[in-house]
Coordinates of N, CA and C in Angstrom, one line a residue:
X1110 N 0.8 -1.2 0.0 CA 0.0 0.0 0.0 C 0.9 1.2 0.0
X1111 N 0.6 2.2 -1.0 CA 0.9 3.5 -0.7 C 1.1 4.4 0.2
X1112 N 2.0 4.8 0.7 CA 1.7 5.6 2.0 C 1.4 7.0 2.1
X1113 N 0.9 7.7 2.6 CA 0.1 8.9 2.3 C 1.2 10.1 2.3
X1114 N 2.4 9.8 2.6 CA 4.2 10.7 2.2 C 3.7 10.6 1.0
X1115 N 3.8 9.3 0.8 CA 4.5 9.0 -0.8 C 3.7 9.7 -1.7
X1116 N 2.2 9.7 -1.9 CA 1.2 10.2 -2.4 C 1.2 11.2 -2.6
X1117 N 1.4 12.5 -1.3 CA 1.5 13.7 -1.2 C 3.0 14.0 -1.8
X1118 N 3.9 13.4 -1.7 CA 5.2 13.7 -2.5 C 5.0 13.8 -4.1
X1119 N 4.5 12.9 -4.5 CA 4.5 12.5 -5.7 C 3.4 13.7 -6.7
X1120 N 2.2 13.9 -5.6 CA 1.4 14.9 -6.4 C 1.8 16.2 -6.3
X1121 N 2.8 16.3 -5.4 CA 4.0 18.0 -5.2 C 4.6 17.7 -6.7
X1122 N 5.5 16.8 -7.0 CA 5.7 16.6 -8.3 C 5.5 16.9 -9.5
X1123 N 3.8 16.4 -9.5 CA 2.9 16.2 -10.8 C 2.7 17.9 -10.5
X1124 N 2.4 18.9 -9.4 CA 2.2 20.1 -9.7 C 3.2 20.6 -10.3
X1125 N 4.3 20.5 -10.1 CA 5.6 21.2 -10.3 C 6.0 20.8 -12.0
X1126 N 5.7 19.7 -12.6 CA 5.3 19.3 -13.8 C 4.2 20.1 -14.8
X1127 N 3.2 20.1 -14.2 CA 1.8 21.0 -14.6 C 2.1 22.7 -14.7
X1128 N 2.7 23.3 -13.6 CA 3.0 24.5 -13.0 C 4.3 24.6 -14.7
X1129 N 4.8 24.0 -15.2 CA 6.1 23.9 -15.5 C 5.6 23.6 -17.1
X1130 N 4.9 22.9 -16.9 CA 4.5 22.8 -18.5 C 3.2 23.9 -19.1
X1131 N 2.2 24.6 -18.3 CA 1.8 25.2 -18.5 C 2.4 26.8 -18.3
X1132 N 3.7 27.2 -18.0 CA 3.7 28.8 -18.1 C 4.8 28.0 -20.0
X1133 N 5.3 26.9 -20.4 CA 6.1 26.6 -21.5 C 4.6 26.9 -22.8
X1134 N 3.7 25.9 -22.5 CA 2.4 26.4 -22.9 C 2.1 27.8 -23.3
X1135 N 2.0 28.4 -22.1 CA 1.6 30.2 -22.2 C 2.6 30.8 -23.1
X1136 N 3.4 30.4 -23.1 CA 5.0 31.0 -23.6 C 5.1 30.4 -25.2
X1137 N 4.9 29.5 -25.2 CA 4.7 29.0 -27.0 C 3.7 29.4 -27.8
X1138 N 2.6 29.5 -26.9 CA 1.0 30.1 -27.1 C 1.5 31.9 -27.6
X1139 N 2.3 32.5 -27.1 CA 2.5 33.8 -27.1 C 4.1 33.9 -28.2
X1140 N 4.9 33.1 -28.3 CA 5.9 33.1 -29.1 C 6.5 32.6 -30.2
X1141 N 5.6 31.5 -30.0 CA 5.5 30.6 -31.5 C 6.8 29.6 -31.4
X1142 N 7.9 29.5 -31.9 CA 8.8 28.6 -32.1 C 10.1 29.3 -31.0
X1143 N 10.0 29.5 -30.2 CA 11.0 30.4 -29.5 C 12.0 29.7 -28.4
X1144 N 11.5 28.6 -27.7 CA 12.2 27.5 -27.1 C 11.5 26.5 -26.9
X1145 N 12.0 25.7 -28.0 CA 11.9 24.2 -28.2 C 11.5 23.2 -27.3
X1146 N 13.4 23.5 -27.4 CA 13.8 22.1 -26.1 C 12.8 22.4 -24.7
X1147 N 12.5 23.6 -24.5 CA 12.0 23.5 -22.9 C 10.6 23.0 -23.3
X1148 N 9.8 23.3 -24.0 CA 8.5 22.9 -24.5 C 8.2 21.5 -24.5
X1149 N 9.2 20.5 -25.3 CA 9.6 19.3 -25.2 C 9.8 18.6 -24.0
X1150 N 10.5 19.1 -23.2 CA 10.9 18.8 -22.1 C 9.6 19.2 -21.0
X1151 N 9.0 20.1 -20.9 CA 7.4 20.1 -20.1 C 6.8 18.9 -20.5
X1152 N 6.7 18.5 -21.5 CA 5.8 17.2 -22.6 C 6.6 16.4 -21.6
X1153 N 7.6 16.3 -21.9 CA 8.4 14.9 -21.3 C 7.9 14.8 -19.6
X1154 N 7.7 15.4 -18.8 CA 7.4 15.7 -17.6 C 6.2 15.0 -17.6
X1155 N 5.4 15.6 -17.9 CA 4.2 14.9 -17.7 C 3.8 13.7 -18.7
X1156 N 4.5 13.1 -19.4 CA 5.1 11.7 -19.8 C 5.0 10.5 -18.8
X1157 N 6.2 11.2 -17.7 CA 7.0 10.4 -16.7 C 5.9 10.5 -15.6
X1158 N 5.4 11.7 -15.6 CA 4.4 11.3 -14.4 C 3.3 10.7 -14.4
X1159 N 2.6 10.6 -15.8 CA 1.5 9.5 -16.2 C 2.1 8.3 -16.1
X1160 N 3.3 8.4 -16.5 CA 3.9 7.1 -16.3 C 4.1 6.6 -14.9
X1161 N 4.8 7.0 -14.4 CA 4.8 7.4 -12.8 C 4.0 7.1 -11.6
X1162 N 2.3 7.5 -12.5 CA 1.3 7.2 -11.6 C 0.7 6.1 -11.8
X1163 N 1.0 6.0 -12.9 CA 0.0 4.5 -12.9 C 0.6 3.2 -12.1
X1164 N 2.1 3.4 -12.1 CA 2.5 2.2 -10.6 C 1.8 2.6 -9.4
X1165 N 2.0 4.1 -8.8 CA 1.8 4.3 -7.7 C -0.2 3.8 -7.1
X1166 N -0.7 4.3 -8.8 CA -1.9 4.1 -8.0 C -2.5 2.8 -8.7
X1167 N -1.9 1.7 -8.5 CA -2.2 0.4 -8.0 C -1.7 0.1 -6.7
X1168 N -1.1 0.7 -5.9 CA -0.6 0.5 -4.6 C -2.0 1.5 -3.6
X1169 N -2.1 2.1 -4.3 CA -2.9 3.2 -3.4 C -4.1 2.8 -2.7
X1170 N -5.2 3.1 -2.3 CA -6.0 3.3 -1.2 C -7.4 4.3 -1.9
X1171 N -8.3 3.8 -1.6 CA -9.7 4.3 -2.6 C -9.4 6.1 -2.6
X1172 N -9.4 6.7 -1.5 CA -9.4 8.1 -1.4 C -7.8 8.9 -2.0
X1173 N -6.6 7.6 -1.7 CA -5.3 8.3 -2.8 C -5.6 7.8 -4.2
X1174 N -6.1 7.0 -4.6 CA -6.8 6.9 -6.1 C -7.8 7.8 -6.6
X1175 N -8.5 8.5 -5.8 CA -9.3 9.8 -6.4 C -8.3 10.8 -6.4
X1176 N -7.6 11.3 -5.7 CA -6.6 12.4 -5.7 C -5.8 12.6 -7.4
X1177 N -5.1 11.0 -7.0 CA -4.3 10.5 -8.4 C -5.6 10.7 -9.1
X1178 N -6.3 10.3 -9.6 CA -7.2 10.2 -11.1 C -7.7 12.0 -11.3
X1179 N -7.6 13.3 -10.5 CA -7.8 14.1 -10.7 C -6.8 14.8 -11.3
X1180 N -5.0 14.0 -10.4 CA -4.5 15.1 -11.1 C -4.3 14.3 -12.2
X1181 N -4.4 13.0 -12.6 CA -4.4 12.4 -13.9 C -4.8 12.9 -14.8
X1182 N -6.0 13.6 -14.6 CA -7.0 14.9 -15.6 C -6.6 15.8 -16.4
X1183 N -5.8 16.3 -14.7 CA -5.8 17.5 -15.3 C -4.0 17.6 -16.0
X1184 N -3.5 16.8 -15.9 CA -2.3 16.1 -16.7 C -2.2 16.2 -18.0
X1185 N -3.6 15.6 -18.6 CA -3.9 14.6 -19.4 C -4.5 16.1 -20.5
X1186 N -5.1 16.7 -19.8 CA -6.4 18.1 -20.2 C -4.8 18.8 -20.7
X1187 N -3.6 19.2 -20.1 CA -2.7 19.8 -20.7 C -1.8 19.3 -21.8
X1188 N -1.5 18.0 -21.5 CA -0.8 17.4 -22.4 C -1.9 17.3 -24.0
X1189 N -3.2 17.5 -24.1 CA -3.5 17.4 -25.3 C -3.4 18.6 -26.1
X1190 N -3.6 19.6 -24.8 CA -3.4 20.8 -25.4 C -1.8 21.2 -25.7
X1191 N -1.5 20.5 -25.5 CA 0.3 21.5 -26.0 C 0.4 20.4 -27.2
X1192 N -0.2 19.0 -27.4 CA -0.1 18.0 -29.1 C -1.3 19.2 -29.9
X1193 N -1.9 19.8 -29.7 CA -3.0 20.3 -30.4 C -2.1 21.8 -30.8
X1194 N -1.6 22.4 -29.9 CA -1.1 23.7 -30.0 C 0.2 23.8 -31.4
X1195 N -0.2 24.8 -31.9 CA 0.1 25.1 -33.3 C 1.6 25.6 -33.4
X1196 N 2.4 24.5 -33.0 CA 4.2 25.0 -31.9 C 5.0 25.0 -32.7

């Protein structure tokens, strides 16, 4: 089982990924082709942490599996927007 450190560690993470790929977002949304590699690299972030979570939340606990599947969302809601975004 997951322990509720690990959980709250890990979704400090997935913010810091999100927080990190959305100001790259804002920033390519407003610049166009202007930096690549960091654009790429926010993508890759939240890659590893879908990747990431899906170990963790088979160990987890009914109420750290709703946490995880929220921020899985809202993960998921950015990453289509930066494959959709015209970069």
């Amino acid at each position: 089982m997951a322990t509720r450190q690990s959980v709250d560690h890990f979704l400090e993470q997935c913010e810091g990924a999100l927080h990190f790929a959305e100001y790259e977002f804002n920033e390519a949304s407003r610049q166009e082709h202007y930096d690549d590699e960091q654009f790429q690299n926010s993508q890759r972030y939240i890659e590893e942490a879908l990747t990431d979570m899906e170990r963790l939340y088979n160990s987890a606990n009914a109420q750290q599996r709703d946490m995880l599947t929220r921020m899985q969302q809202q993960l998921n809601e950015l990453k289509n927007e930066m494959i959709l975004l015209q970069h």
